[in-house]
Short mmCIF file of N, CA and C in Angstrom, two decimals:
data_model
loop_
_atom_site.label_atom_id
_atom_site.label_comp_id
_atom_site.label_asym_id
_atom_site.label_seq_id
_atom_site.Cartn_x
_atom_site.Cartn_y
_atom_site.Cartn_z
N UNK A 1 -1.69 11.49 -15.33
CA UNK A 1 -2.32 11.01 -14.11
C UNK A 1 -2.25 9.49 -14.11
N UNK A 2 -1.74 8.76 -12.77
CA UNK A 2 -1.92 7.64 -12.68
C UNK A 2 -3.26 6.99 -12.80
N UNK A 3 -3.48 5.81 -12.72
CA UNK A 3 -4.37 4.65 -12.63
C UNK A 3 -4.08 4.06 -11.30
N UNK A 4 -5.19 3.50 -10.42
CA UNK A 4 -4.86 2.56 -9.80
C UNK A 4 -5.66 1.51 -9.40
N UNK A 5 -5.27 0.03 -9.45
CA UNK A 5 -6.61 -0.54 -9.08
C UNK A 5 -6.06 -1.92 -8.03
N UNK A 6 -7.00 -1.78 -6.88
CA UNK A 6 -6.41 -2.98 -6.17
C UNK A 6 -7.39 -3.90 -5.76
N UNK A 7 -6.58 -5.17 -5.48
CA UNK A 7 -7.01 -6.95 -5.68
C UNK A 7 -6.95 -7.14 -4.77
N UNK A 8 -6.98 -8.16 -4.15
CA UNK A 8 -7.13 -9.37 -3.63
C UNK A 8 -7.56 -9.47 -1.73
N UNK A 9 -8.33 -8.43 -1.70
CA UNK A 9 -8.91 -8.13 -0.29
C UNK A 9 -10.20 -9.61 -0.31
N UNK A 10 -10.92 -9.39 1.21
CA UNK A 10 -11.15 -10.70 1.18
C UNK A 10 -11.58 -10.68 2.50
N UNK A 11 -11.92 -12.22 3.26
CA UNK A 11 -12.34 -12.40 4.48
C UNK A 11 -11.52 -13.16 4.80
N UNK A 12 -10.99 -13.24 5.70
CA UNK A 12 -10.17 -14.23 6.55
C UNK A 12 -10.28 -14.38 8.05
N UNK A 13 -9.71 -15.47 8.96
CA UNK A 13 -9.66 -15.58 9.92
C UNK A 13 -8.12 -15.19 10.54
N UNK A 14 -8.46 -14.67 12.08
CA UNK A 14 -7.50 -14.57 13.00
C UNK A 14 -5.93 -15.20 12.13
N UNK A 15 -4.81 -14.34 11.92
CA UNK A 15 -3.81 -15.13 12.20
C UNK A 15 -3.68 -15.76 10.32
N UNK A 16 -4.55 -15.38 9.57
CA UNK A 16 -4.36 -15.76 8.47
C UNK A 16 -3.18 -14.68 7.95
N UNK A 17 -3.39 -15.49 6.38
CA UNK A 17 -2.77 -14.18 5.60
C UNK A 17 -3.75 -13.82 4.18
N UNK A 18 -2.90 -12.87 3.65
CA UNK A 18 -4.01 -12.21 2.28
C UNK A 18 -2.71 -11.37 1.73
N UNK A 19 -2.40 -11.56 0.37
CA UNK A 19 -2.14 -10.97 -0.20
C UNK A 19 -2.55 -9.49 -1.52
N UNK A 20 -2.52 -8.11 -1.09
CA UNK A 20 -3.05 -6.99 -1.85
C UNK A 20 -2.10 -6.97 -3.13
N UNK A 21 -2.66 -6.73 -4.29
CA UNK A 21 -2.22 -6.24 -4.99
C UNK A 21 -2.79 -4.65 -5.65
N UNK A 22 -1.61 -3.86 -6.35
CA UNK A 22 -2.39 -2.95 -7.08
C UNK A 22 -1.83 -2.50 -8.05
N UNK A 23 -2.41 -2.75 -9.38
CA UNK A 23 -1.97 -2.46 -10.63
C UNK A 23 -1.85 -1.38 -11.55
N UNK A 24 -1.07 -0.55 -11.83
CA UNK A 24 -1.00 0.86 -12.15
C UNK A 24 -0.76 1.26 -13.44
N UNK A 25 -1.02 2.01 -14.17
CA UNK A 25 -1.39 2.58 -15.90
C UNK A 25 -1.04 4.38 -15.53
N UNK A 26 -0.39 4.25 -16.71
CA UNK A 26 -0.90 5.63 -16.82
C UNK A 26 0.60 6.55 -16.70
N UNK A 27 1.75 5.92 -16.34
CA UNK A 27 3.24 6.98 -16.40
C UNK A 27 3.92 5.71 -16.01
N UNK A 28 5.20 6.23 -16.14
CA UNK A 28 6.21 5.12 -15.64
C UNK A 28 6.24 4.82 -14.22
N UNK A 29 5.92 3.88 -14.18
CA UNK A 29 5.57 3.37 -12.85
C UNK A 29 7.26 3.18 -11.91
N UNK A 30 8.12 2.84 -12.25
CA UNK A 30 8.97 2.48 -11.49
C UNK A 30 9.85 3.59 -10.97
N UNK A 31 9.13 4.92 -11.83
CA UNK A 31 10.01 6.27 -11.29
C UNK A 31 9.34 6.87 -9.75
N UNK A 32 8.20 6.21 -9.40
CA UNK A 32 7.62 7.07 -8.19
C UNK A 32 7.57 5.87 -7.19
N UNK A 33 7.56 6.69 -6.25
CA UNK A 33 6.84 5.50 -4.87
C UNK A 33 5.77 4.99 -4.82
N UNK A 34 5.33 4.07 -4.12
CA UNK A 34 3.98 3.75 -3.76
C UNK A 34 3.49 3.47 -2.49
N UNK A 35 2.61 3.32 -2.13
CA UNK A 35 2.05 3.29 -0.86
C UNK A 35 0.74 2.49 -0.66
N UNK A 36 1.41 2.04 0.86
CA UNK A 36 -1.01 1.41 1.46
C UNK A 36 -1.21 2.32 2.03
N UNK A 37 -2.22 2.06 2.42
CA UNK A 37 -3.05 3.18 3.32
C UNK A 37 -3.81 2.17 3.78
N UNK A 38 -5.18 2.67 4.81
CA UNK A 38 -6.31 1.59 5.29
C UNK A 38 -7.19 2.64 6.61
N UNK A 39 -8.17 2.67 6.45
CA UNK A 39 -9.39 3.37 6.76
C UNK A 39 -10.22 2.74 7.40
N UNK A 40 -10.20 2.27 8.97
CA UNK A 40 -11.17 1.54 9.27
C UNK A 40 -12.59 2.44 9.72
N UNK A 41 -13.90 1.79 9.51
CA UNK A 41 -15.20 2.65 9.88
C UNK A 41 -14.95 3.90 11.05
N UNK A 42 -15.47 4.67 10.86
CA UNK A 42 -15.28 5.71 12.14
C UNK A 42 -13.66 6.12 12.35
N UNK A 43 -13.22 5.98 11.50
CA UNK A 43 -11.42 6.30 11.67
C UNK A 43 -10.58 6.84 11.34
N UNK A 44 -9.59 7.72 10.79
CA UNK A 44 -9.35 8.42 9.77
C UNK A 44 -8.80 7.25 8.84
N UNK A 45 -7.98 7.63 8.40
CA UNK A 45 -6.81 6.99 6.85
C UNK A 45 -5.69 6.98 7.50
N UNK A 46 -5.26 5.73 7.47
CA UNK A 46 -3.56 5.96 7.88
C UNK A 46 -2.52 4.91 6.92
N UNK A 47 -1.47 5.32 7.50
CA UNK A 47 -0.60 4.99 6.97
C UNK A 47 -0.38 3.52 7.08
N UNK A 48 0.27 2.60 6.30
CA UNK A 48 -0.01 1.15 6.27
C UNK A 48 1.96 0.70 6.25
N UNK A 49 1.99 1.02 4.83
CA UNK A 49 3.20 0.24 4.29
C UNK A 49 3.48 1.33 2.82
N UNK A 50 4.71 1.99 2.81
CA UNK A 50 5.62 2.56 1.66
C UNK A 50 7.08 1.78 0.85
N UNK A 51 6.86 2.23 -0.27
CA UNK A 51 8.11 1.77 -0.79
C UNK A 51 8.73 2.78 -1.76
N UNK A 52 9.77 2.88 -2.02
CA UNK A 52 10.82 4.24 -2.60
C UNK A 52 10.42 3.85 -4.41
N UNK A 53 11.15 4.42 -4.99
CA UNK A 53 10.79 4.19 -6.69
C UNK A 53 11.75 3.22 -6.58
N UNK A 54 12.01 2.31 -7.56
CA UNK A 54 12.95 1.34 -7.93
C UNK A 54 14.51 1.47 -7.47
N UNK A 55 14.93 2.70 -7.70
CA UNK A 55 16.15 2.69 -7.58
C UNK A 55 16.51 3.62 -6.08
N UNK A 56 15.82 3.60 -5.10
CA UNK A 56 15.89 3.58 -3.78
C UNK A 56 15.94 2.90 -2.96
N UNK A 57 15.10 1.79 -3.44
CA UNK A 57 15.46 0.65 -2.23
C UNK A 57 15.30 0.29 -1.02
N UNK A 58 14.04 1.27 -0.56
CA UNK A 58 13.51 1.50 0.86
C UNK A 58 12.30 1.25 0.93
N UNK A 59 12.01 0.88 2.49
CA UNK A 59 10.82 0.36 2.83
C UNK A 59 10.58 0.94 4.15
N UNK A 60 9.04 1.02 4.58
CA UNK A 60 8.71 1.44 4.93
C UNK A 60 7.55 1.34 5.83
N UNK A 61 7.16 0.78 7.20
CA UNK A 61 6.27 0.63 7.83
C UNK A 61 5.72 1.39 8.71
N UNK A 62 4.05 1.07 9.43
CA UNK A 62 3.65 1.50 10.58
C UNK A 62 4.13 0.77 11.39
N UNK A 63 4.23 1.12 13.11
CA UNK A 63 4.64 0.36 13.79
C UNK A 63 3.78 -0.87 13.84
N UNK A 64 2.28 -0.56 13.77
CA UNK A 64 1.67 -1.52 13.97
C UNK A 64 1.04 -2.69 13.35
N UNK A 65 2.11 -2.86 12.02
CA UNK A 65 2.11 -3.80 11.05
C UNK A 65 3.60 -4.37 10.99
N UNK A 66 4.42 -3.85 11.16
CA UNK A 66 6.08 -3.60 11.13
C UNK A 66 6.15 -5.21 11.58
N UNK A 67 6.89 -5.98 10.46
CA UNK A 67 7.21 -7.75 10.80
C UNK A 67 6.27 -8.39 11.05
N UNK A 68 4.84 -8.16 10.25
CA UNK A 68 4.16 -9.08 9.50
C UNK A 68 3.07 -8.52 8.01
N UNK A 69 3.73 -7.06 7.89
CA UNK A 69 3.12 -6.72 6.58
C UNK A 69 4.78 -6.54 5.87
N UNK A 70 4.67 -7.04 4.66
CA UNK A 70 5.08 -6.95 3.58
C UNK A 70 5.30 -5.97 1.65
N UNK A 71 5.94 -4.69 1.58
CA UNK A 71 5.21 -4.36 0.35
C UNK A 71 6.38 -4.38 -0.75
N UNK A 72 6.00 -4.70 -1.51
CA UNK A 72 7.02 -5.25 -2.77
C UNK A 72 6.64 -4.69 -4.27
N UNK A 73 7.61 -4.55 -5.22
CA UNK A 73 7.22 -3.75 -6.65
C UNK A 73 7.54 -5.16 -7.27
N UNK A 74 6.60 -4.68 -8.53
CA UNK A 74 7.31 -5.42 -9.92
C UNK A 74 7.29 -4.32 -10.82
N UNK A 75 8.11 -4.00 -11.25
CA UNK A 75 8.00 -2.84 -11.99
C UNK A 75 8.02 -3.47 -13.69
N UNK A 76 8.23 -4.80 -13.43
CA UNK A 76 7.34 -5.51 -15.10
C UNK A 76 5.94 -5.56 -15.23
N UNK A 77 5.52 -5.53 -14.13
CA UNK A 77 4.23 -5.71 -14.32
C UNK A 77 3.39 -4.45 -13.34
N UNK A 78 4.54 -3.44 -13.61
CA UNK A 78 3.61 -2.03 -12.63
C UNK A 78 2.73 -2.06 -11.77
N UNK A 79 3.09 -3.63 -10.67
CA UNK A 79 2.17 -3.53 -9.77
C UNK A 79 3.12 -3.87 -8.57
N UNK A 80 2.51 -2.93 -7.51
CA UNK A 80 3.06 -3.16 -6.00
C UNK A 80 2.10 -3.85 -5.38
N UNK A 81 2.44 -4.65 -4.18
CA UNK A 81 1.88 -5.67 -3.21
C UNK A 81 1.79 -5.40 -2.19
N UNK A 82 1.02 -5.75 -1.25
CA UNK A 82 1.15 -5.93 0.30
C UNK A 82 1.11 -7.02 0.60
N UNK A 83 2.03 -7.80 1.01
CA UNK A 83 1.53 -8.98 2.07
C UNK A 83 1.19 -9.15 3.03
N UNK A 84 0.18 -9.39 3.94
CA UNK A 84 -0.30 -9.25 4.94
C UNK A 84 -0.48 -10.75 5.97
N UNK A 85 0.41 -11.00 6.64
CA UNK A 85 0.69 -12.31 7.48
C UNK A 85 0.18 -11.61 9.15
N UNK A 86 -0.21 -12.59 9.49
CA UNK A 86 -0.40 -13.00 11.30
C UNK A 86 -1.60 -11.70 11.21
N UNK A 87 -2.62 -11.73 10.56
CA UNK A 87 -3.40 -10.51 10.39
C UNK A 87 -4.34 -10.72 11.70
N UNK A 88 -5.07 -9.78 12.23
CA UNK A 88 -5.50 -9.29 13.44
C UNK A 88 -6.98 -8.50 13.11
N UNK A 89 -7.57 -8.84 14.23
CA UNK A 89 -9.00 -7.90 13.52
C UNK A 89 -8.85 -6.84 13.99
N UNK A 90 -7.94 -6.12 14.33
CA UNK A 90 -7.75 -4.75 14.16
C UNK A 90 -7.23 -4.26 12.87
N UNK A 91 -6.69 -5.16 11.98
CA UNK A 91 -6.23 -4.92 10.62
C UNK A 91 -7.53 -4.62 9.39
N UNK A 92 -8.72 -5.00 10.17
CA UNK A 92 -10.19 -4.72 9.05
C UNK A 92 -10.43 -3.43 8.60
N UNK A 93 -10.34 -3.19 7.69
CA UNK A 93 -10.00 -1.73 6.99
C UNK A 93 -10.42 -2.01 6.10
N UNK A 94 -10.42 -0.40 4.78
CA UNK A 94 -10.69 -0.74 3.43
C UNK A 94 -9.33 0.12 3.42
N UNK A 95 -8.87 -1.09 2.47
CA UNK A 95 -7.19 -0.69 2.09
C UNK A 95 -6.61 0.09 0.97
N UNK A 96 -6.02 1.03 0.80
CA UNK A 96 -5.82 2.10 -0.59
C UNK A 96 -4.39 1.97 -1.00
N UNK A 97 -4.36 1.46 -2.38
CA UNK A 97 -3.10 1.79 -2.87
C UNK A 97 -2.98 3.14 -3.39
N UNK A 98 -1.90 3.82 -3.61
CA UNK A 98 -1.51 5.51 -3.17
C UNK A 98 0.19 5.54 -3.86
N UNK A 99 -0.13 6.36 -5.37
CA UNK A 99 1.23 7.02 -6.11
C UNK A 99 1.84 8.04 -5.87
N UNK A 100 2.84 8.11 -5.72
CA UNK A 100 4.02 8.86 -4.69
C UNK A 100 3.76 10.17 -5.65
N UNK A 101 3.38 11.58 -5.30
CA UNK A 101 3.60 12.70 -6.35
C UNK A 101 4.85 13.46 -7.01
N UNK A 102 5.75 12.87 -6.32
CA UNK A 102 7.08 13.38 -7.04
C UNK A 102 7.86 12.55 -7.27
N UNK A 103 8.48 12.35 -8.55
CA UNK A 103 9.57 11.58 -8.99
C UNK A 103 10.32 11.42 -8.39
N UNK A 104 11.25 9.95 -7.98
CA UNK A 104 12.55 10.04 -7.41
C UNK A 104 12.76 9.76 -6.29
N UNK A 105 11.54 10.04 -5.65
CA UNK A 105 11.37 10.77 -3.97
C UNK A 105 11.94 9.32 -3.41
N UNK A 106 12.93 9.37 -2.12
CA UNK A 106 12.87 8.47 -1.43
C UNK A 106 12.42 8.13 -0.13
N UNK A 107 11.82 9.37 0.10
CA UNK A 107 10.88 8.96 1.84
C UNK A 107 9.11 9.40 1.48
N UNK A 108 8.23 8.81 1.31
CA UNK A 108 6.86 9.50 1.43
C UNK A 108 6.17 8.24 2.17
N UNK A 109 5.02 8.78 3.37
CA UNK A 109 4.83 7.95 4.34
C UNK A 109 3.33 8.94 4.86
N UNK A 110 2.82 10.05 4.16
CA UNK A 110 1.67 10.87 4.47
C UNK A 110 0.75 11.06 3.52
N UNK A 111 0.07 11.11 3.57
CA UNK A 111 -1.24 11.67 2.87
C UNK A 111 -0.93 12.27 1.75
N UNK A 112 -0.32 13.74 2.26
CA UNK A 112 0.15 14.61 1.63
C UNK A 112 1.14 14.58 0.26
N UNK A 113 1.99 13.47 0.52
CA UNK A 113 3.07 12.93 -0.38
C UNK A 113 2.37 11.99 -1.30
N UNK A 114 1.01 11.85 -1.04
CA UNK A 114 0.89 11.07 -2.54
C UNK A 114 -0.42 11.46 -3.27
N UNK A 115 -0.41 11.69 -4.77
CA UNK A 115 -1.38 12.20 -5.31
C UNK A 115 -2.16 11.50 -5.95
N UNK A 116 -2.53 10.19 -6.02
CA UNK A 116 -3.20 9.58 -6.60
C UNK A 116 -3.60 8.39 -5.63
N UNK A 117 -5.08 7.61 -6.11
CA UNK A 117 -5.49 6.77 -4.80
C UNK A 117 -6.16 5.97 -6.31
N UNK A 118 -6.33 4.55 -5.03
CA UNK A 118 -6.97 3.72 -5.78
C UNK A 118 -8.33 4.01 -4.85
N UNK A 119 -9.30 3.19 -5.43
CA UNK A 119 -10.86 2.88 -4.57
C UNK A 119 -11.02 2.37 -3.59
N UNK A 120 -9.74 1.54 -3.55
CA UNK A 120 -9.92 0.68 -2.21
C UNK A 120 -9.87 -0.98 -2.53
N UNK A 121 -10.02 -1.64 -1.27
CA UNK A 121 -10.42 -2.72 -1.44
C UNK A 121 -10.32 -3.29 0.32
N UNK A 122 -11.86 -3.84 0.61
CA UNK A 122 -12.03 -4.72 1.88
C UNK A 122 -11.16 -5.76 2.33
N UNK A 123 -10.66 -5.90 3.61
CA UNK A 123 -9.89 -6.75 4.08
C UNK A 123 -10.69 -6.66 5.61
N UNK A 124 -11.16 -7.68 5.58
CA UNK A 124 -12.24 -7.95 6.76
C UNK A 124 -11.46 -9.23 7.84
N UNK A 125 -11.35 -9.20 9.09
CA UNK A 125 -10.30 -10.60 9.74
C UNK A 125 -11.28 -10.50 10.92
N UNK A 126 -11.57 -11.83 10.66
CA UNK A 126 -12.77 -12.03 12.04
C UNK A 126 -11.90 -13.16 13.16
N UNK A 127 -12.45 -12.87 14.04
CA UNK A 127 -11.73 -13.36 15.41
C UNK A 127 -12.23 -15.08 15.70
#
């Protein structure tokens, strides 16, 4: 079973940026995908930003982040990122990093496709 733990949520204003991180233990990290997620109050969980295992090479957005969120691996340091530029207070969520459940895989973008979650972490953007 994976580990997951994510950083660097925060308060910001309109139009800022914030960079997520989330750091992972626990299997070889560079064989599975990873994923955001983000849950605002009263809302379900959706989909944020995906990326393929290392040797896929794909990425993956919502429309409604698509060319100003960012998600990136280091697979030295078993942690994936989100960058989050031109952020919007519709972007205020609590944000989940999310390990792909099958090896290899090169498309996962649902709920369903990933078996492990982090706790979260606040990303609050006031107007």
């Amino acid at each position: 079973q994976v580990q997951l733990v994510e950083s660097g949520g925060g308060l910001v204003q309109a139009g800022g940026s914030l960079r997520l991180s989330c750091a992972a233990s626990g299997r070889t990290f560079s064989d599975y995908g990873m994923g955001w997620f983000r849950q605002a109050p009263g809302k379900e969980r959706e989909f944020v930003a995906a990326i393929s295992w290392s040797g896929g090479s794909k990425t993956y957005y919502a429309d409604s982040v698509k060319g100003r969120f960012t998600i990136s691996r280091d697979d030295v340091k078993n942690t994936v990122y989100l960058q989050m530029n031109s952020l919007k207070p519709e972007d205020t969520a609590v944000y989940y990093c999310a390990a792909d459940r099958q090896r290899f895989a090169l498309v996962a973008t649902t709920n369903a496709d990933f078996g492990s979650w982090g706790r979260g972490t606040q990303v609050t953007v006031s107007s």
